[in-house]
Structure formats: structure tokens, C-alpha cells
């Protein structure tokens, strides 16, 4: 028996494990419920990749107020689902052109990484900088991923005692008509310079040859830091987590109507 | 990687708002301005502080924590009457696209929450030990405070954490 390890095996010794869950067209509400459950109840590191979601859905951050962030009249008219997620950050509208990649890690999974927003964002942006090398002028602009000054990736995090999640919605493609459901946010990054959605955003497909290449390169890049092990969705139940005060939830039509009524009254 | 991460943390430390007298550092200095801890409080390894006076323990997050989190834009707090457990989460703060759990240093019952934080969450940044207090708890077991860190121990803990 040869006791000599290959170079690849030697490199992997001592790397923490990361479970890789690859999904396609899983509804974003289901994905967020799963992520919150894994963050709070699992002890493993996870990478979750979801290639698109099944229908256009608005996703607000934990402190989002519908009347401030979305065009309620058209959202109600067109019955667009609105979710309030468990992580911080802003509002996005996701659809079948969105690619979702999430990292859920133990506090000590990455040597030297402090579990605070800036260091985590710095680490993930370095990972994606490697992934996207040669495909565009990639930047972490404040807290967004951008080619030059055009955003293609929105980020959000949740940090608990011993673990954190950093998740991103990547605009592989998008329908500009969907962006009209979102108001221009009052709290916006400085580099946006008050640009409307059409001038602020860009589509990854105009920079990167294929979605599969982006995903495969991300997984390969993860392999420098983790021993990546494939996992199947069937192996994990997707029940909503126990009742947490800031658990992800789908806003009811009543809640949206109440917000719209309140907004109309304020305008009188 | 480690050096870049350190630089990111150092940049955050330089942005830390100061309570009490502190020297200003030039923009391009690599010196670091340490966040402050206060005598008379007890501290947790997850960067909460607790002040025990009589039958009430006042709780918040430390200057070190607020400096690393960045501008706090939203605070989620429990209602009065809710039970909290030592080491368990009682709420969260939102900053820089992140929600961060806040954990209770002691077990007991919430008797008061800081309503000012709803309108002015930034009090946690500008006055983490005074106006930025988060909840007041009636401790069910005051001996739990004995296992917490004092000021000097917590200061050393923060220095070691930032040195990684």
C-alpha cells in the first residue's frame, strides 16, 4: 500500500468540511427558511446554490417597511409576493434570472476571520474576485458586488453567537419591468449617486460566458478553503424554523393593504 | 488573506466612536485606537455588558462591538415580561446589511426596554454604555454575574481577538 498522499490530498488535510447543496428553481421563501434553520440548528458549514427562483418575488431585509421600499399599488394589483427575510440589508426583486449563493459558517471555520460584517464581506469579496477574474472589473462597492460601478450582486448577513451567514442574490439576468415594483431606497450606497435601476444595475450574463461556469468556479474557489462535500436537498427537511422574532415570513395581502392604506392616509 | 482581514478590522477600529477622552489618529496611520471598556461593568465574550444595581441588571453591547458592527440602523428588542436565559439571544441589531444577535449575560425577566432605540438606533454607536442601553432585567440568579469578565480582563480579551 502506498502511504504517500497525493498533493491534493495533502492540501486538504486540516481543511474544514463544507456541505454543498445545489438546487434549481427552489422558491426563495423555501430557500430562506432552510438557510435560517441551518444557521441556527446545524453545526456544519454550508454552501447553498439555487439556480433561479420560480416566480418574481420581492425580498426585503429584516427592518424593511413596505410603504418605504415598494410600489404597493402595483404590487397589490399584480399580486407579487413580498417576503421579509431574517438577514439585514436592502430590498431586491428576484426571479428566474437570479442566482443565489449562500455561505453558512462556524465562527472559527476560516482562520483569522472575525465574525463581523466587514471582515466577512471582505473574505467573500476576495473569493468572488478570484472567481470572476478576467470577466470584468470586479469590485466590492460599499457592500455590493459590481463590475465597475454597476451592481450585479446584493449581499446580506446574519451573525449569531457561533455562526454566520452571508448570502447573495446575483443578477445573472433581470427583467427591467420587475424593477419598477421597487422604489428608489432612501438609504442607498453613495456610489449609486441617485441613479435609477436601469443605470445602476448590470446583468452578469453580459460579462461571464455561462452560469454554469460561474457556479463551478465558485465551488472550485471554495475548495481552497474547505473540503467540499455534495449534499442532496432530499436529505434535509424544509420545515420552517421554530418561531423566532425575526424569522423569514411572507407578508399577507392584509398586511400589504394595511401598509398601502396607511401610506395613502399619510399623503392626505 | 489574514493581513487584508486585519486591515479591514483595523479600519473598523479607527472608525470606532469614542466615549471618553481619546487621541485622534491621522487618516493613513497604521496605529489603532482601542475601543473602551468601563470599570464597574461586567462583560461577556460575545461583547455584551451588564451593570447590576440592586435588583436590576442593565444590558447593552460594548464599544468594541458597536465599532466592529458599524452604524446601527435597526434594533429588535423583546417585550417587558419576557424571560431571558444566560447566553441566549434576546434581540438583534442591524448594521451594514447584517443582523447580529445580542445575547443576555444573565437569566431573568425583562422589566424594561429602551424605547428610544426604535427612533434612534444610533445611540448604540454614540453612547453604548449609557443612552444606548438595550434592556433591563430582574436577574433570577445573580451569581451568574460572577463568571463574567471585569474591565481589565475584557479589554485584554478584545486586544487578543483583534490581534488574530
Coordinates of C-alpha atoms in Angstrom, one line a residue:
Chain A
X1 CA 0.0 0.0 0.0
X2 CA 1.3 3.4 -0.8
X3 CA 1.4 5.7 2.2
X4 CA 2.4 8.7 0.2
X5 CA -0.5 11.1 -0.2
X6 CA -1.2 13.0 -3.4
X7 CA -0.5 16.7 -3.3
X8 CA -4.3 17.3 -3.5
X9 CA -5.0 15.1 -0.5
X10 CA -2.2 16.6 1.5
X11 CA -3.6 20.1 0.8
X12 CA -7.0 19.0 2.0
X13 CA -5.7 17.7 5.3
X14 CA -6.9 20.0 8.0
X15 CA -9.4 21.9 5.9
X16 CA -12.8 22.2 7.5
X17 CA -15.7 20.5 5.7
X18 CA -18.4 22.4 3.9
X19 CA -21.6 20.8 2.7
X20 CA -22.6 21.8 -0.8
X21 CA -26.3 21.9 -1.6
X22 CA -27.2 22.6 -5.2
X23 CA -30.8 23.4 -6.0
X24 CA -32.7 24.6 -9.1
X25 CA -35.8 26.7 -9.1
X26 CA -36.5 26.3 -5.4
X27 CA -38.9 29.1 -4.2
X28 CA -36.9 31.8 -2.4
X29 CA -39.2 31.6 0.7
X30 CA -38.3 27.9 1.0
X31 CA -34.6 28.6 0.5
X32 CA -34.6 31.3 3.2
X33 CA -36.5 29.1 5.7
X34 CA -33.9 26.4 5.0
X35 CA -31.0 28.8 5.5
X36 CA -32.3 30.1 8.8
X37 CA -32.8 26.6 10.0
X38 CA -29.3 25.5 9.1
X39 CA -27.8 28.7 10.6
X40 CA -29.5 28.2 13.9
X41 CA -29.6 24.4 14.3
X42 CA -26.8 22.9 12.3
X43 CA -23.2 22.6 13.4
X44 CA -21.8 22.2 9.8
X45 CA -20.6 24.7 7.3
X46 CA -22.8 25.0 4.2
X47 CA -22.8 26.4 0.7
X48 CA -26.2 26.7 -0.9
X49 CA -26.6 27.4 -4.6
X50 CA -30.0 27.9 -6.0
X51 CA -30.2 28.5 -9.7
X52 CA -33.2 30.8 -10.1
X53 CA -36.5 31.0 -8.2
X54 CA -39.9 30.0 -9.6
X55 CA -41.6 33.4 -9.7
X56 CA -40.8 37.1 -9.3
X57 CA -40.7 37.8 -5.6
X58 CA -39.8 40.9 -3.6
X59 CA -37.5 40.2 -0.7
X60 CA -36.9 42.9 2.0
X61 CA -34.4 42.9 4.8
X62 CA -35.4 42.4 8.5
X63 CA -36.2 46.1 9.1
X64 CA -37.8 46.8 5.8
X65 CA -41.0 48.8 5.7
X66 CA -43.2 48.1 2.6
X67 CA -44.5 51.6 2.3
X68 CA -41.0 53.0 2.0
X69 CA -39.5 50.4 -0.3
X70 CA -42.1 49.0 -2.7
X71 CA -44.7 50.4 -5.1
X72 CA -47.6 49.0 -3.1
X73 CA -50.4 49.8 -5.6
X74 CA -48.8 47.8 -8.4
X75 CA -47.5 45.0 -6.1
X76 CA -51.1 44.5 -4.9
X77 CA -52.5 44.8 -8.3
X78 CA -50.1 42.2 -9.8
X79 CA -50.1 40.0 -6.7
X80 CA -46.3 40.0 -6.4
X81 CA -45.2 38.1 -3.2
X82 CA -43.3 40.1 -0.6
X83 CA -41.0 38.4 1.8
X84 CA -39.3 39.9 4.9
X85 CA -36.1 37.9 5.4
X86 CA -34.1 37.2 8.5
X87 CA -31.0 39.0 7.4
X88 CA -30.2 42.7 7.2
X89 CA -29.8 44.8 4.1
X90 CA -32.0 46.2 1.4
X91 CA -34.8 45.1 -1.0
X92 CA -34.4 43.1 -4.1
X93 CA -36.8 41.6 -6.6
X94 CA -35.7 38.1 -7.6
X95 CA -36.9 35.9 -10.4
X96 CA -35.8 33.2 -12.9
X97 CA -32.8 35.3 -13.8
X98 CA -31.4 35.3 -10.3
X99 CA -28.7 33.0 -9.0
X100 CA -28.4 32.6 -5.2
X101 CA -25.3 31.6 -3.4
X102 CA -25.1 31.5 0.4
X103 CA -22.4 30.6 2.9
X104 CA -23.2 29.5 6.4
X105 CA -20.1 29.1 8.5
X106 CA -19.0 28.4 12.0
X107 CA -17.2 31.3 13.6
X108 CA -13.8 29.5 13.5
X109 CA -14.2 28.0 10.1
X110 CA -11.9 30.5 8.4
X111 CA -8.6 31.2 10.2
X112 CA -8.2 34.8 11.3
X113 CA -11.7 35.8 10.2
X114 CA -13.6 37.8 12.8
X115 CA -17.4 37.3 12.7
X116 CA -18.3 40.9 12.0
X117 CA -19.9 42.3 8.8
X118 CA -16.9 44.0 7.3
X119 CA -14.4 41.1 7.6
X120 CA -17.0 38.6 6.4
X121 CA -17.8 40.8 3.4
X122 CA -14.0 41.2 2.7
X123 CA -13.5 37.5 2.7
X124 CA -16.4 36.7 0.4
X125 CA -15.5 39.5 -2.0
X126 CA -12.0 38.1 -2.3
X127 CA -13.4 34.7 -3.1
X128 CA -15.6 36.2 -5.8
X129 CA -12.8 38.3 -7.1
X130 CA -10.9 35.1 -7.8
X131 CA -14.0 33.5 -9.4
X132 CA -14.6 36.5 -11.7
X133 CA -11.0 37.3 -12.6
X134 CA -10.8 38.0 -16.3
X135 CA -14.5 38.6 -16.8
X136 CA -14.9 42.2 -15.8
X137 CA -13.6 44.9 -13.5
X138 CA -15.0 43.3 -10.3
X139 CA -15.3 45.5 -7.2
X140 CA -16.8 45.4 -3.8
X141 CA -18.6 48.8 -3.9
X142 CA -19.5 49.6 -0.3
X143 CA -21.5 46.3 0.3
X144 CA -22.4 45.4 -3.3
X145 CA -20.7 43.3 -5.9
X146 CA -20.2 45.4 -9.0
X147 CA -18.5 45.5 -12.4
X148 CA -17.0 49.0 -12.4
X149 CA -19.9 50.9 -10.7
X150 CA -22.7 48.7 -11.9
X151 CA -24.2 46.4 -9.3
X152 CA -24.8 42.7 -10.1
X153 CA -24.8 41.2 -6.6
X154 CA -26.7 42.2 -3.5
X155 CA -25.5 40.9 -0.1
X156 CA -26.9 40.3 3.3
X157 CA -25.8 38.7 6.5
X158 CA -26.9 37.4 9.9
X159 CA -24.4 36.8 12.7
X160 CA -25.3 34.7 15.7
X161 CA -23.2 33.6 18.6
X162 CA -21.0 31.0 17.0
X163 CA -22.0 31.2 13.3
X164 CA -22.8 33.5 10.4
X165 CA -24.5 33.5 7.1
X166 CA -23.6 35.6 4.1
X167 CA -26.0 35.3 1.2
X168 CA -26.0 36.9 -2.2
X169 CA -28.6 37.3 -5.0
X170 CA -26.7 37.6 -8.3
X171 CA -28.4 39.3 -11.3
X172 CA -27.5 36.8 -14.0
X173 CA -30.3 38.4 -15.9
X174 CA -33.3 40.5 -14.9
X175 CA -36.5 42.0 -16.4
X176 CA -36.3 45.8 -16.1
X177 CA -40.2 45.8 -15.8
X178 CA -39.8 44.0 -12.5
X179 CA -37.6 46.7 -11.1
X180 CA -40.5 49.1 -11.3
X181 CA -42.0 47.4 -8.3
X182 CA -39.2 48.8 -6.2
X183 CA -38.9 52.4 -5.0
X184 CA -35.6 54.2 -5.1
X185 CA -34.4 53.5 -1.5
X186 CA -33.8 56.4 0.8
X187 CA -30.9 54.5 2.3
X188 CA -28.6 53.8 -0.7
X189 CA -24.9 53.4 -1.1
X190 CA -23.1 56.6 -2.1
X191 CA -21.7 55.1 -5.3
X192 CA -25.3 54.8 -6.6
X193 CA -25.4 58.6 -7.0
X194 CA -29.2 58.5 -7.2
X195 CA -29.1 56.5 -10.5
X196 CA -32.3 54.8 -11.4
X197 CA -32.3 50.9 -11.5
X198 CA -31.6 50.8 -15.3
X199 CA -28.4 52.8 -14.9
X200 CA -27.3 51.3 -11.6
X201 CA -27.6 47.6 -12.3
X202 CA -26.0 45.3 -14.8
X203 CA -26.5 41.7 -16.0
X204 CA -23.8 39.1 -15.2
X205 CA -24.6 37.3 -18.5
X206 CA -23.1 40.2 -20.3
X207 CA -19.7 39.6 -18.6
X208 CA -19.5 35.9 -17.8
X209 CA -19.7 33.2 -20.5
X210 CA -22.1 30.9 -18.7
X211 CA -24.0 30.5 -15.5
X212 CA -22.5 27.0 -15.0
X213 CA -19.0 28.4 -15.4
X214 CA -19.7 31.0 -12.6
X215 CA -21.1 28.3 -10.3
X216 CA -18.3 25.8 -11.0
X217 CA -15.6 28.4 -10.5
X218 CA -17.2 29.4 -7.2
X219 CA -17.2 25.8 -6.0
X220 CA -13.7 25.4 -7.1
X221 CA -12.6 28.5 -5.3
X222 CA -14.3 27.3 -2.1
X223 CA -12.2 24.2 -2.4
X224 CA -9.2 26.3 -1.4
X225 CA -10.7 26.9 2.0
X226 CA -13.0 23.9 2.6
X227 CA -13.3 20.2 1.8
X228 CA -16.5 20.5 -0.2
X229 CA -18.9 17.6 0.1
X230 CA -22.1 17.4 -2.1
X231 CA -25.4 17.1 -0.3
X232 CA -28.9 16.5 -1.6
X233 CA -31.9 18.6 -0.7
X234 CA -33.9 15.4 -0.1
X235 CA -31.6 14.7 2.9
X236 CA -32.8 17.8 4.6
X237 CA -36.4 18.6 5.5
X238 CA -37.5 22.1 4.7
X239 CA -39.9 22.8 7.6
X240 CA -40.0 26.4 8.7
X241 CA -37.8 27.1 11.8
X242 CA -39.2 27.4 15.2
X243 CA -40.8 30.8 15.9
X244 CA -38.0 33.3 16.0
X245 CA -38.8 37.1 16.4
X246 CA -37.1 37.9 13.1
X247 CA -37.8 34.7 11.2
X248 CA -38.4 35.0 7.4
X249 CA -42.0 35.4 6.5
X250 CA -44.3 36.0 3.6
X251 CA -46.3 39.2 4.1
X252 CA -50.0 38.7 3.9
X253 CA -52.2 40.6 1.5
X254 CA -53.9 42.2 4.5
X255 CA -50.5 43.5 5.8
X256 CA -49.7 44.9 2.4
X257 CA -53.2 46.5 2.1
X258 CA -52.8 48.0 5.6
X259 CA -49.5 49.5 4.6
X260 CA -51.0 50.9 1.4
X261 CA -53.9 52.4 3.3
X262 CA -51.6 53.9 5.9
X263 CA -49.4 55.3 3.1
X264 CA -52.5 56.9 1.4
X265 CA -53.7 58.5 4.6
X266 CA -50.2 60.0 5.3
X267 CA -50.3 61.6 1.8
X268 CA -53.6 63.4 2.6
Chain B
X1 CA -5.8 36.9 3.4
X2 CA -5.1 37.3 7.1
X3 CA -3.3 40.7 6.6
X4 CA -6.2 42.0 4.5
X5 CA -8.7 40.9 7.1
X6 CA -6.7 42.5 9.8
X7 CA -6.6 45.7 7.8
X8 CA -10.4 45.6 7.4
X9 CA -10.7 45.2 11.2
X10 CA -8.2 47.9 11.8
X11 CA -10.1 50.2 9.6
X12 CA -13.2 49.5 11.6
X13 CA -11.4 50.1 14.8
X14 CA -10.3 53.5 13.6
X15 CA -13.9 54.3 12.8
X16 CA -15.0 53.4 16.4
X17 CA -16.7 56.2 18.1
X18 CA -15.0 57.2 21.3
X19 CA -16.7 57.5 24.7
X20 CA -14.4 59.5 27.0
X21 CA -11.1 61.2 26.0
X22 CA -9.2 59.7 23.2
X23 CA -6.5 60.8 20.8
X24 CA -7.4 61.3 17.1
X25 CA -5.3 59.3 14.6
X26 CA -4.2 60.6 11.2
X27 CA -6.1 59.0 8.3
X28 CA -3.2 57.0 7.0
X29 CA -1.7 55.9 10.3
X30 CA -1.5 52.2 11.0
X31 CA -1.9 52.8 14.7
X32 CA -5.0 51.6 16.2
X33 CA -7.5 53.3 18.5
X34 CA -8.7 50.8 21.1
X35 CA -12.4 50.8 22.0
X36 CA -13.2 51.5 25.6
X37 CA -14.5 49.4 28.4
X38 CA -15.7 50.8 31.6
X39 CA -14.9 49.9 35.2
X40 CA -17.9 48.7 37.3
X41 CA -19.5 46.7 34.4
X42 CA -19.2 43.0 33.7
X43 CA -18.6 41.7 30.2
X44 CA -19.3 38.6 28.0
X45 CA -17.1 37.0 25.4
X46 CA -19.9 37.9 22.9
X47 CA -19.4 41.6 23.7
X48 CA -22.4 42.5 25.9
X49 CA -22.0 44.5 29.1
X50 CA -24.1 44.3 32.2
X51 CA -24.5 46.7 35.1
X52 CA -26.0 45.2 38.2
X53 CA -27.6 47.7 40.6
X54 CA -29.9 46.5 43.3
X55 CA -32.4 44.1 41.8
X56 CA -32.0 45.3 38.2
X57 CA -29.3 44.4 35.6
X58 CA -29.0 46.8 32.7
X59 CA -27.6 45.3 29.5
X60 CA -26.2 46.6 26.2
X61 CA -23.4 45.9 23.7
X62 CA -19.9 47.2 24.2
X63 CA -18.0 49.9 22.4
X64 CA -15.8 47.2 20.8
X65 CA -18.9 45.6 19.4
X66 CA -20.5 48.7 18.1
X67 CA -17.3 49.7 16.4
X68 CA -17.0 46.4 14.6
X69 CA -20.6 46.3 13.6
X70 CA -20.7 49.8 12.0
X71 CA -23.7 52.2 12.0
X72 CA -26.6 50.5 13.7
X73 CA -29.8 51.2 11.7
X74 CA -32.4 49.0 13.5
X75 CA -32.7 47.3 16.9
X76 CA -35.0 44.4 17.7
X77 CA -35.9 44.1 21.4
X78 CA -38.1 41.8 23.4
X79 CA -41.2 43.0 25.3
X80 CA -41.3 43.5 29.0
X81 CA -42.2 40.4 30.9
X82 CA -40.3 38.1 28.6
X83 CA -37.9 35.6 30.1
X84 CA -34.2 35.7 29.0
X85 CA -31.6 33.0 29.6
X86 CA -27.9 33.5 30.2
X87 CA -26.1 33.2 26.8
X88 CA -29.4 33.1 24.9
X89 CA -30.4 35.7 22.3
X90 CA -32.9 38.3 23.4
X91 CA -32.8 40.6 20.3
X92 CA -30.7 41.8 17.4
X93 CA -29.1 44.8 15.9
X94 CA -28.9 45.6 12.2
X95 CA -25.9 47.3 10.7
X96 CA -24.2 47.2 7.3
X97 CA -26.6 44.7 5.8
X98 CA -26.1 42.3 8.7
X99 CA -28.3 41.4 11.6
X100 CA -26.3 40.4 14.7
X101 CA -27.9 38.6 17.7
X102 CA -27.5 40.1 21.1
X103 CA -27.2 37.7 24.0
X104 CA -28.2 38.1 27.6
X105 CA -25.4 37.9 30.2
X106 CA -27.8 36.8 32.8
X107 CA -31.1 34.8 33.2
X108 CA -34.2 36.6 34.4
X109 CA -37.2 38.6 33.4
X110 CA -37.1 41.7 31.2
X111 CA -38.6 44.6 33.2
X112 CA -37.8 47.5 30.8
X113 CA -36.7 48.0 27.2
X114 CA -35.1 51.2 25.8
X115 CA -37.9 52.6 23.7
X116 CA -35.6 55.4 22.4
X117 CA -33.7 52.8 20.3
X118 CA -36.7 52.5 17.9
X119 CA -36.4 56.0 16.7
X120 CA -32.7 56.5 17.4
X121 CA -30.8 53.2 17.0
X122 CA -27.6 55.1 16.5
X123 CA -27.5 55.7 20.3
X124 CA -25.9 52.3 20.4
X125 CA -22.9 53.7 18.4
X126 CA -22.7 57.1 20.1
X127 CA -23.4 56.0 23.7
X128 CA -23.1 52.3 24.0
X129 CA -22.8 52.3 27.8
X130 CA -25.3 55.0 28.7
X131 CA -28.1 56.1 26.3
X132 CA -27.6 53.0 24.2
X133 CA -28.6 50.5 26.9
X134 CA -30.9 47.9 25.5
X135 CA -32.9 46.1 28.2
X136 CA -33.2 45.9 32.0
X137 CA -33.5 42.5 33.6
X138 CA -34.5 41.3 37.0
X139 CA -31.9 38.5 37.5
X140 CA -33.1 35.2 38.6
X141 CA -29.6 34.1 39.7
X142 CA -27.3 37.0 40.4
X143 CA -24.4 34.5 41.0
X144 CA -24.3 34.2 37.1
X145 CA -22.5 37.6 37.1
X146 CA -19.5 36.0 38.9
X147 CA -18.4 34.2 35.8
X148 CA -18.4 37.3 33.6
X149 CA -15.3 39.3 32.8
X150 CA -14.3 42.5 34.5
X151 CA -13.0 45.6 32.7
X152 CA -9.3 44.7 32.5
X153 CA -10.0 41.1 31.5
X154 CA -12.4 42.1 28.8
X155 CA -10.0 44.8 27.5
X156 CA -7.3 42.1 27.1
X157 CA -9.8 39.7 25.5
X158 CA -10.6 42.4 22.9
X159 CA -7.0 43.1 22.2
X160 CA -6.3 39.4 21.7
X161 CA -9.3 39.0 19.4
X162 CA -8.3 41.9 17.3
X163 CA -4.7 40.6 17.1
X164 CA -5.8 37.5 15.2

